[in-house]
């Protein structure tokens, strides 16, 4: 599943190809994905200029003068920039043409979304899918304090609180496991009992882990948006994630797996308390 780093790398990959460019056509090959496509999308976008791209959580935002196209990659989606005229394959559902190039949305499992937020409806941040999202982990300058204040009185496990996304977005399963390991916090710790000092460590770990993933993805950007059809989601080497039974890279103890909220959590019983 695309996580925040993949979405950010996608944004950085497509931005130079579409920012400042005029949409010359839109091809929709089905009625919708997770939700129906916006009515009249081709005529809505034709002749309009992509002024900028942005990301909020895992939503990609393509800003036009008259509104914002909101794209979510769902479980299996990806965007690529291709030369115009490359024949679509089975799961290529949307093409947005920019003259000699096109932006193609491929989504085999069809949990992705393409939505429109008109400028007349106000700030896109107030869109129903965006307005209750937590802070951006990389842009937030007081993440530790947000985590501390947001968790007072909460008995839920810190891992679950991170995944919930209401305090901070984009810390998916992989990055929650990795950042909890890096900060030495047991994933089952009641969030409300974690000190400011430990949240300072956790906040630094979250930011470092996500930034490293984006950096690693950026180095494979050419493949990511390339015409070769590779989906390009990058594999990294993790400290604990998906390493059940393998030795902890710090202390050698076998990495354990538990299930929290139907998701696997990987951790080191010796390094995390
Ligand atoms: Zn360990």
Tab-separated table of C-alpha atoms and ligand atoms in Angstrom, residues 181 248 250-251 268 270-271, ligand 1:
chain	number	residue	atom	x	y	z
A	181	UNK	CA	11.748	0.880	17.773
A	248	UNK	CA	17.306	-7.252	16.387
A	250	UNK	CA	20.818	-3.514	17.972
A	251	UNK	CA	20.836	-6.352	20.505
A	268	UNK	CA	12.183	-5.865	20.122
A	270	UNK	CA	14.681	-5.934	24.904
A	271	UNK	CA	15.100	-2.549	23.212
B	1	LIG	ZN1	16.805	-5.169	20.447
